[in-house]
XYZ file of N, CA and C in Angstrom:
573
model
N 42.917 29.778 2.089
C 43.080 29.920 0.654
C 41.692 29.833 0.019
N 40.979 30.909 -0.594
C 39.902 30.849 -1.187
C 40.378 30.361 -2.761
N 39.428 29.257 -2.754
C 39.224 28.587 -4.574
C 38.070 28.757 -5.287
N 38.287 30.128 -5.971
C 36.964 30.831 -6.846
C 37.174 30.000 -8.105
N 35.974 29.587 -8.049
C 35.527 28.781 -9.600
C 34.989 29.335 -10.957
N 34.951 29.423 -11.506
C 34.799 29.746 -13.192
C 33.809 29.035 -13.556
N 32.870 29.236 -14.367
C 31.907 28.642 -15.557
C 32.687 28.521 -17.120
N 32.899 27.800 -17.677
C 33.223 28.146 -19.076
C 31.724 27.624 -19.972
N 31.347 28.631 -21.024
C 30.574 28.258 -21.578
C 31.010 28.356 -23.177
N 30.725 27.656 -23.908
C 31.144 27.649 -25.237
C 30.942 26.255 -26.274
N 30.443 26.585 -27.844
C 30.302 25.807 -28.450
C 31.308 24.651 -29.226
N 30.901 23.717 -28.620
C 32.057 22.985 -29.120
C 31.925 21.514 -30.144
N 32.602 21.679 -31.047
C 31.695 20.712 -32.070
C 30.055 20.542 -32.138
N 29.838 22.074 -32.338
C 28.260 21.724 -32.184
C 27.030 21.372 -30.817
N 27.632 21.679 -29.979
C 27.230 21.351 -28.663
C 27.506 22.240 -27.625
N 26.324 22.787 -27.325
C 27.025 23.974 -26.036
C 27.539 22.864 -24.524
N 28.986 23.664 -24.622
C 29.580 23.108 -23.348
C 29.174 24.168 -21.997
N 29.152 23.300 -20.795
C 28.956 24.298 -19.448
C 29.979 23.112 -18.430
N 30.556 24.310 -17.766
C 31.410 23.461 -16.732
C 31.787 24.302 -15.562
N 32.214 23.945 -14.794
C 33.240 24.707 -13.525
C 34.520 23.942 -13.411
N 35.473 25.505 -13.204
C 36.909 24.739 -13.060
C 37.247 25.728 -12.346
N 38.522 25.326 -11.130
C 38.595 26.129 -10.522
C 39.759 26.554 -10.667
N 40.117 28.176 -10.692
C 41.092 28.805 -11.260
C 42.472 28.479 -10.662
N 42.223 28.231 -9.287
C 43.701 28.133 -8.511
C 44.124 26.765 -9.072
N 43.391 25.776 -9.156
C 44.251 24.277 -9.647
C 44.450 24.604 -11.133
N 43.666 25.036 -11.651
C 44.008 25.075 -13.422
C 45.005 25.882 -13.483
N 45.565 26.816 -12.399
C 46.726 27.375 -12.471
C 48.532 27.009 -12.483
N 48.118 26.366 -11.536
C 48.782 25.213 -11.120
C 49.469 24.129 -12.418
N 47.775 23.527 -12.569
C 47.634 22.114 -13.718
C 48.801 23.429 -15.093
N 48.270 24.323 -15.617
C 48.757 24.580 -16.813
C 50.324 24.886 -16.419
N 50.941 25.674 -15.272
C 52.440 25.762 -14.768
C 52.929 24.506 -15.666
N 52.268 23.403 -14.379
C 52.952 21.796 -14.715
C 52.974 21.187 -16.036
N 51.930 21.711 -16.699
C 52.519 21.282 -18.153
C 53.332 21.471 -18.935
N 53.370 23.458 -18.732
C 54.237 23.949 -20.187
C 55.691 23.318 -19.508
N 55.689 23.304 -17.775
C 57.367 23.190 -17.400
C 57.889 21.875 -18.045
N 56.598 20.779 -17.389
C 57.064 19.360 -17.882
C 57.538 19.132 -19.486
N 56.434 19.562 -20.455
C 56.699 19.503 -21.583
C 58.073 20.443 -22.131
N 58.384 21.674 -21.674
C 59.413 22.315 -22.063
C 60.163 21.215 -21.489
N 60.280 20.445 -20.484
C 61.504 19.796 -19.778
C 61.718 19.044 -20.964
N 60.888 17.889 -21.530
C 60.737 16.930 -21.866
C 61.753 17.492 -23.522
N 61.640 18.591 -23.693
C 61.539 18.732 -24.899
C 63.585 19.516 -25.444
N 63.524 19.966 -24.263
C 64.734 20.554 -23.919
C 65.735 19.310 -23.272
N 65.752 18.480 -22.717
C 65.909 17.254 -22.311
C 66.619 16.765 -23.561
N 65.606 16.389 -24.443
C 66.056 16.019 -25.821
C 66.698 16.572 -26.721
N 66.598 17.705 -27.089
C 67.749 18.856 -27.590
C 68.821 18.829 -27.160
N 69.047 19.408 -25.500
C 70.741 19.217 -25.011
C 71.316 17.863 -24.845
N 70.879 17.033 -25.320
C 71.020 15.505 -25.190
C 71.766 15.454 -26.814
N 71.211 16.114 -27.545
C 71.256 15.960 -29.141
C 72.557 17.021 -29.165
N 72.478 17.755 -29.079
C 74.044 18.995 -28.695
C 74.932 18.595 -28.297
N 74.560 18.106 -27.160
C 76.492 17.323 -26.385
C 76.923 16.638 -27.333
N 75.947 15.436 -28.174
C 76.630 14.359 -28.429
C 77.127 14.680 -29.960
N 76.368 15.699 -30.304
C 77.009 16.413 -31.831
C 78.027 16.806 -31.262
N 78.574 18.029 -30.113
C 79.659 18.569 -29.843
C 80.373 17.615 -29.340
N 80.433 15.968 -29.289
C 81.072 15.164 -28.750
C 82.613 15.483 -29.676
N 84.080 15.334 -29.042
C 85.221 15.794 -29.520
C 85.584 14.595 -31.123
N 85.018 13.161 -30.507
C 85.163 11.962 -31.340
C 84.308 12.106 -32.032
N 83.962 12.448 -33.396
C 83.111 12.655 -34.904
C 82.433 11.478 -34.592
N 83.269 10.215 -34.445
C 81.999 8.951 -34.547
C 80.919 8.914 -33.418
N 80.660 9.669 -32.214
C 79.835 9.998 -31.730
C 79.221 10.804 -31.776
N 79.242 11.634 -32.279
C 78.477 12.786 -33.191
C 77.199 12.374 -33.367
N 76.545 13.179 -32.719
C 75.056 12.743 -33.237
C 73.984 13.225 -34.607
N 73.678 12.844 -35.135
C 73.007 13.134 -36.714
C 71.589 12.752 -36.646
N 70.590 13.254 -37.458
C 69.360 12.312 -37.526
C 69.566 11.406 -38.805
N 70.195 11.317 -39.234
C 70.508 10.586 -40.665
C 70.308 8.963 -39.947
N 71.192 8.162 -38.910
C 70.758 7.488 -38.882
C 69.626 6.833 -38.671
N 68.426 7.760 -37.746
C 67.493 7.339 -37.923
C 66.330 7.673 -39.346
N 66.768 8.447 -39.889
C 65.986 8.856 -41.097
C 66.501 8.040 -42.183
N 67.649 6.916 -42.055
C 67.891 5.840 -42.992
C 67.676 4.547 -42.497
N 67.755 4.641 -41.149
C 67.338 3.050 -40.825
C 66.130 2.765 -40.067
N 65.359 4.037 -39.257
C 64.402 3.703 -38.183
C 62.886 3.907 -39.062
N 62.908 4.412 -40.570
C 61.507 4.945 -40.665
C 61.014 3.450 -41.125
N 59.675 3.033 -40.590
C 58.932 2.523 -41.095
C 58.564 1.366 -42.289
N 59.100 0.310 -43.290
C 58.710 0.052 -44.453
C 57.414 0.062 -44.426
N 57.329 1.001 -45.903
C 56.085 1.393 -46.222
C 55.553 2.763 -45.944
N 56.427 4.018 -45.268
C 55.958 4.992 -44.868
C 55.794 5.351 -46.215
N 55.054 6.646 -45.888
C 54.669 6.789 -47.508
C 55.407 8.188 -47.857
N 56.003 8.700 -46.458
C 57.017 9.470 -46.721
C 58.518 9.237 -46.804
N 58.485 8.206 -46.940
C 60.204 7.218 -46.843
C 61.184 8.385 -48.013
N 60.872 8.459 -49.179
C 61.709 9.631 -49.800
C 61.864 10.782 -49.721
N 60.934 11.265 -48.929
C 61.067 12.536 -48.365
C 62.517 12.644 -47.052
N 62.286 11.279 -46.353
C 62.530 11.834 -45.361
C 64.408 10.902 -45.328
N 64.511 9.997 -46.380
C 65.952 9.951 -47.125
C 66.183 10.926 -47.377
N 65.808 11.876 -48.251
C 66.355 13.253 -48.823
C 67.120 13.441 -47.840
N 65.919 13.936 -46.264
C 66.704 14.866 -45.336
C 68.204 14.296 -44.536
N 68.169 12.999 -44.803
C 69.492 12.075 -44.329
C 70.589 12.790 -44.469
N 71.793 13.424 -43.475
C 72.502 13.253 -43.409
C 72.984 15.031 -43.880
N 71.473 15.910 -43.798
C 71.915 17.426 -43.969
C 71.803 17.914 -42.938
N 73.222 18.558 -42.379
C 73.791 19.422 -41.363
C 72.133 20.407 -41.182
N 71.420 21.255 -42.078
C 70.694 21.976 -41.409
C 69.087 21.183 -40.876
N 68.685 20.022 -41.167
C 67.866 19.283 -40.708
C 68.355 18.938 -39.248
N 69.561 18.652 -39.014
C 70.210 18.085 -37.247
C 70.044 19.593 -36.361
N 70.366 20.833 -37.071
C 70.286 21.919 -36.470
C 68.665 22.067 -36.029
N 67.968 22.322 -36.828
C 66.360 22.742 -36.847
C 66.254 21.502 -35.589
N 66.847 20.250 -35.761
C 65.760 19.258 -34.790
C 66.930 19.717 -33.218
N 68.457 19.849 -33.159
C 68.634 19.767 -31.957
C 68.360 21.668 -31.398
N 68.444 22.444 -31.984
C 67.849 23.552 -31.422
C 66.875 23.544 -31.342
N 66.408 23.407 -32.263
C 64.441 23.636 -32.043
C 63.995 23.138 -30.771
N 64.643 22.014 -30.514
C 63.995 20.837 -29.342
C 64.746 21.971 -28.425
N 65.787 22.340 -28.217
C 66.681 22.752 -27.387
C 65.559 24.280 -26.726
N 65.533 25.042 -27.765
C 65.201 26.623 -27.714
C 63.656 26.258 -27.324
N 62.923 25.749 -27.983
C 61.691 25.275 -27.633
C 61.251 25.652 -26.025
N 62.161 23.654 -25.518
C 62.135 23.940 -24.352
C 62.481 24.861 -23.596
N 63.539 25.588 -23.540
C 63.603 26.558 -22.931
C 62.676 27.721 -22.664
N 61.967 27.798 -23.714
C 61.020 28.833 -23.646
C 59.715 28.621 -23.201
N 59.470 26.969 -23.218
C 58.527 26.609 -22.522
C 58.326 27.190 -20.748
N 59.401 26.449 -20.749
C 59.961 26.189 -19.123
C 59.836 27.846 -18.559
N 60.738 28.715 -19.249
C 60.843 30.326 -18.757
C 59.051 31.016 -18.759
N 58.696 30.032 -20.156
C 56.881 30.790 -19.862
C 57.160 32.113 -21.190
N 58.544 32.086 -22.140
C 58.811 32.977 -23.326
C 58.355 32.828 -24.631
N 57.972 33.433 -25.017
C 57.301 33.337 -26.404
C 56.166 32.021 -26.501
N 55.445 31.990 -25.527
C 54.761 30.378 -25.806
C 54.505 30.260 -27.309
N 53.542 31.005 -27.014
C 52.579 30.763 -28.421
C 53.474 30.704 -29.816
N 54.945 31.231 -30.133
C 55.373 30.443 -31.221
C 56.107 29.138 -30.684
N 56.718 29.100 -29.306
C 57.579 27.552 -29.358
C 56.383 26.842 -29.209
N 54.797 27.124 -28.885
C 54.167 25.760 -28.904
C 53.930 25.430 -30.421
N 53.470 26.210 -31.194
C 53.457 25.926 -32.634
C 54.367 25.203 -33.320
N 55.944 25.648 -32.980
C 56.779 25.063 -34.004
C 57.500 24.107 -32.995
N 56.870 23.867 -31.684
C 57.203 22.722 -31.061
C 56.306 21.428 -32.044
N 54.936 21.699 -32.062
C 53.922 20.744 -32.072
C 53.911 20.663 -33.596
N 54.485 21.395 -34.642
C 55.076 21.349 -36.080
C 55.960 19.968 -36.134
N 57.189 20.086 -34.965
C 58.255 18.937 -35.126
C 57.585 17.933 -34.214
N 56.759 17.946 -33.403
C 55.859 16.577 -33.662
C 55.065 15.465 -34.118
N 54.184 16.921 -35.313
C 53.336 16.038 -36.284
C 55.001 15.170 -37.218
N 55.998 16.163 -37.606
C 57.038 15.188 -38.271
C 57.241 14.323 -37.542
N 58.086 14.337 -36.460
C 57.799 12.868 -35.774
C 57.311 11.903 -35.629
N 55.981 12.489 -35.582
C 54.708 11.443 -35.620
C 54.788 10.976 -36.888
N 54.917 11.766 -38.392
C 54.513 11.197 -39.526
C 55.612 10.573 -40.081
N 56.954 10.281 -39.533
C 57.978 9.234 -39.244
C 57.564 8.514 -39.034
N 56.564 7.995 -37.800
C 56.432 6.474 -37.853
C 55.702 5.519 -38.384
N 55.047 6.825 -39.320
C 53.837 6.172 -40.164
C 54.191 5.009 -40.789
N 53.696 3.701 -40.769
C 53.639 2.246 -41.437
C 52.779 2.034 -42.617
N 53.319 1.279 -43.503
C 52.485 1.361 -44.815
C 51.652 -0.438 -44.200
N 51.307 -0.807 -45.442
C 50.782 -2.563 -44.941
C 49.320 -2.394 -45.190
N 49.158 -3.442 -44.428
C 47.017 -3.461 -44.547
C 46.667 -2.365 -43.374
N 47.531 -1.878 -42.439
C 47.250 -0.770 -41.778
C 47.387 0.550 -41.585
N 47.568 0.628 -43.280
C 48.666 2.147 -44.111
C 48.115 3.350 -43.389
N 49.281 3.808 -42.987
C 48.629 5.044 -41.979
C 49.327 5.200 -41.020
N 48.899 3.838 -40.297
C 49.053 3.993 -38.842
C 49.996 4.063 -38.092
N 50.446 4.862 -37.294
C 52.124 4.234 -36.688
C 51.777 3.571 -35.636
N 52.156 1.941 -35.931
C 51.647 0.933 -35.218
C 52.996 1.111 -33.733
N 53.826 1.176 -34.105
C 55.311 0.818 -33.692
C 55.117 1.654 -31.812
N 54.533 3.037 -31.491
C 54.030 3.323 -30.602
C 53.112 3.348 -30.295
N 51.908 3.234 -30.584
C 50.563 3.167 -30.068
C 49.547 2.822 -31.824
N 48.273 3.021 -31.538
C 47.455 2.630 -32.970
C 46.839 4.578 -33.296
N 47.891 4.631 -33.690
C 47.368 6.049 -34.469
C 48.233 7.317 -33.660
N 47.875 7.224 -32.624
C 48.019 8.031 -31.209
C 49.406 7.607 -30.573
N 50.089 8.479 -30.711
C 51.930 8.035 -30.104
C 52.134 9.122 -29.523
N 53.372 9.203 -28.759
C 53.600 10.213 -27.766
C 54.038 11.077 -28.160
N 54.185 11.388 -29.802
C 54.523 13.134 -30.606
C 53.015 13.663 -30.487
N 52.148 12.598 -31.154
C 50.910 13.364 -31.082
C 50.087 13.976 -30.256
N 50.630 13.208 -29.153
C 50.030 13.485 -27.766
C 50.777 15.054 -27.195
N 51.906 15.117 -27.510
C 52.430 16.465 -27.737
C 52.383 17.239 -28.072
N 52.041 16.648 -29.426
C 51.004 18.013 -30.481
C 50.479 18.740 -29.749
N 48.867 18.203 -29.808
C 48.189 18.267 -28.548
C 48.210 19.096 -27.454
N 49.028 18.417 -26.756
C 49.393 19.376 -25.512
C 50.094 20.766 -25.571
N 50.893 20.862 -26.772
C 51.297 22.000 -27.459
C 50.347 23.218 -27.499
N 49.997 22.719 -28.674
C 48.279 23.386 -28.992
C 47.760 23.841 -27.887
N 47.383 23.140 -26.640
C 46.568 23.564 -25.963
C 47.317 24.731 -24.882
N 48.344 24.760 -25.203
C 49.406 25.866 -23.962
C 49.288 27.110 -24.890
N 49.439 26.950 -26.203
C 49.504 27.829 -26.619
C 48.213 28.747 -26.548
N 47.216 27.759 -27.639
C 45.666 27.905 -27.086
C 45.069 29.177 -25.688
N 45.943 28.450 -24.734
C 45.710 29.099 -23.485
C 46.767 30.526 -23.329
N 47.363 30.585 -23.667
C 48.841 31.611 -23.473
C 49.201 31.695 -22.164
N 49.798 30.024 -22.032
C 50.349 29.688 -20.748
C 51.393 30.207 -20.290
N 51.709 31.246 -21.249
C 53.411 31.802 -20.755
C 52.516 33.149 -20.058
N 51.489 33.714 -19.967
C 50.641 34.067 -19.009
C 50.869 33.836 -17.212
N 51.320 32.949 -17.345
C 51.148 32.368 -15.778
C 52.402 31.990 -15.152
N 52.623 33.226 -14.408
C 54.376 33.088 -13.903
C 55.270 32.807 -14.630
N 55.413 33.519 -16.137
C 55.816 33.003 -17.126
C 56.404 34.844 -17.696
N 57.378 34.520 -18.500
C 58.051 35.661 -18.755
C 56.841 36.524 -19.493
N 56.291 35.655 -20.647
C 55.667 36.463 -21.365
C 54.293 37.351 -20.611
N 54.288 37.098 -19.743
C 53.157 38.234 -18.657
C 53.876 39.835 -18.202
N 55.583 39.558 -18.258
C 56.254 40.751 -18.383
C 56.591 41.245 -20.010
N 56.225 40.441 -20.933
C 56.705 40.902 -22.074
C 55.175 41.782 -22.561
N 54.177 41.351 -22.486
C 53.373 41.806 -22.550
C 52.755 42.865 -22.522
N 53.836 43.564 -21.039
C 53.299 44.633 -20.241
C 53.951 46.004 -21.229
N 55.618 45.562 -21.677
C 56.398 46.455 -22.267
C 55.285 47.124 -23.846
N 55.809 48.547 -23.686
C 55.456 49.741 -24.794
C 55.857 48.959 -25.957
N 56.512 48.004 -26.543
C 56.412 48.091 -28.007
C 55.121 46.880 -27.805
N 55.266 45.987 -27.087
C 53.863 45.068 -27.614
C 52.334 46.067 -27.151
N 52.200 46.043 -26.212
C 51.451 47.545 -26.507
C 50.596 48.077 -27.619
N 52.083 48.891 -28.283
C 52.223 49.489 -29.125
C 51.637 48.353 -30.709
N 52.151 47.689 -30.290
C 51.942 46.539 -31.530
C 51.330 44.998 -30.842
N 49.922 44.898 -31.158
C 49.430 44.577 -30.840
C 49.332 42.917 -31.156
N 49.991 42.783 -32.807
C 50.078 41.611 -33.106
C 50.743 40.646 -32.435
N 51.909 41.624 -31.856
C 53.220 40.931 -31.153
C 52.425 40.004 -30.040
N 51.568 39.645 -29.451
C 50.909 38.614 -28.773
C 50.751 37.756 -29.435
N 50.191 37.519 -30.868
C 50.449 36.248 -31.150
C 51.594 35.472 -30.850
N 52.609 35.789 -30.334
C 53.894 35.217 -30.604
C 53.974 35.284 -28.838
N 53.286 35.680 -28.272
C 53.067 35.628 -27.047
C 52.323 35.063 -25.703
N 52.361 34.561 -24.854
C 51.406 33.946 -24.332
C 51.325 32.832 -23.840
């Protein structure tokens, strides 16, 4: 197995970067992310579906209860995110989104919009746990600033960034087809 290496060169915050990485593991490394993270993310969606389609209403799952009892005192979005308590199309957007997301992670389909409007319903997440206090800001409750939506963000961003659906990933056949082609924009939404 030959492992041909790469240079990346490029400015980054002001600083020319130089490195080697080698293509066969970074191939690999990016697979394992978008799958894990689509898992992770789809995981949570069909988790959120069953228990809405549960037959008994009182198991029904909603985000209302946590958007009335889990946010934060002191978030500084606390009325915003009462409003969304207890509306049928806020439970939809969060258990599909999470649902369709992943899926498209995992298949390698449309990256580049499910990483966007994956890493969209993260920063909300994240800005759920925001805590007001002498440490207004911060969502202390998972980590000091840095919690595992943001870290998602993140990792979002960077699949997309890359157009990891590129790599044994549907969107390397969507790519190939006459209308994207033809229409060139259609890659943004690709990749």
């Amino acid at each position: 197995m030959s492992t041909r290496t790469r240079t990346l060169d490029a400015e980054l915050f002001g600083h020319e970067t130089h490195f080697e990485y080698s293509e066969h593991w970074l191939g690999y490394a990016i697979i394992a992310m978008r799958v894990t993270m689509g898992w992770v993310l789809l995981q949570g969606g069909v988790t959120k579906l069953v228990t809405y389609l549960d037959a008994n209403p009182e198991n029904n799952w909603t985000a209302a209860g946590y958007l009335m009892n889990a946010i934060p005192e002191g978030n500084p979005f606390v009325g915003m995110w009462g409003a969304m308590a207890g509306s049928p199309l806020i439970d939809a957007l969060v258990m599909w989104g999470l649902t369709l997301t992943g899926l498209g992670l995992i298949l390698g389909a449309l990256v580049r919009w499910n990483a966007f409007w994956g890493a969209v319903m993260m920063l909300f997440f994240w800005a759920a746990a925001l805590e007001g206090g002498i440490m207004a800001g911060l969502p202390l409750a998972h980590g000091w600033v840095v919690d595992d939506h943001l870290v998602y963000a993140f990792l979002l961003f960077g699949l997309g960034a890359i157009g990891a659906g590129r790599i044994l990933g549907v969107d390397a056949r969507l790519e190939k087809l006459a209308v994207v082609e033809n229409n060139r924009w259609l890659r943004w939404f690709l990749g």
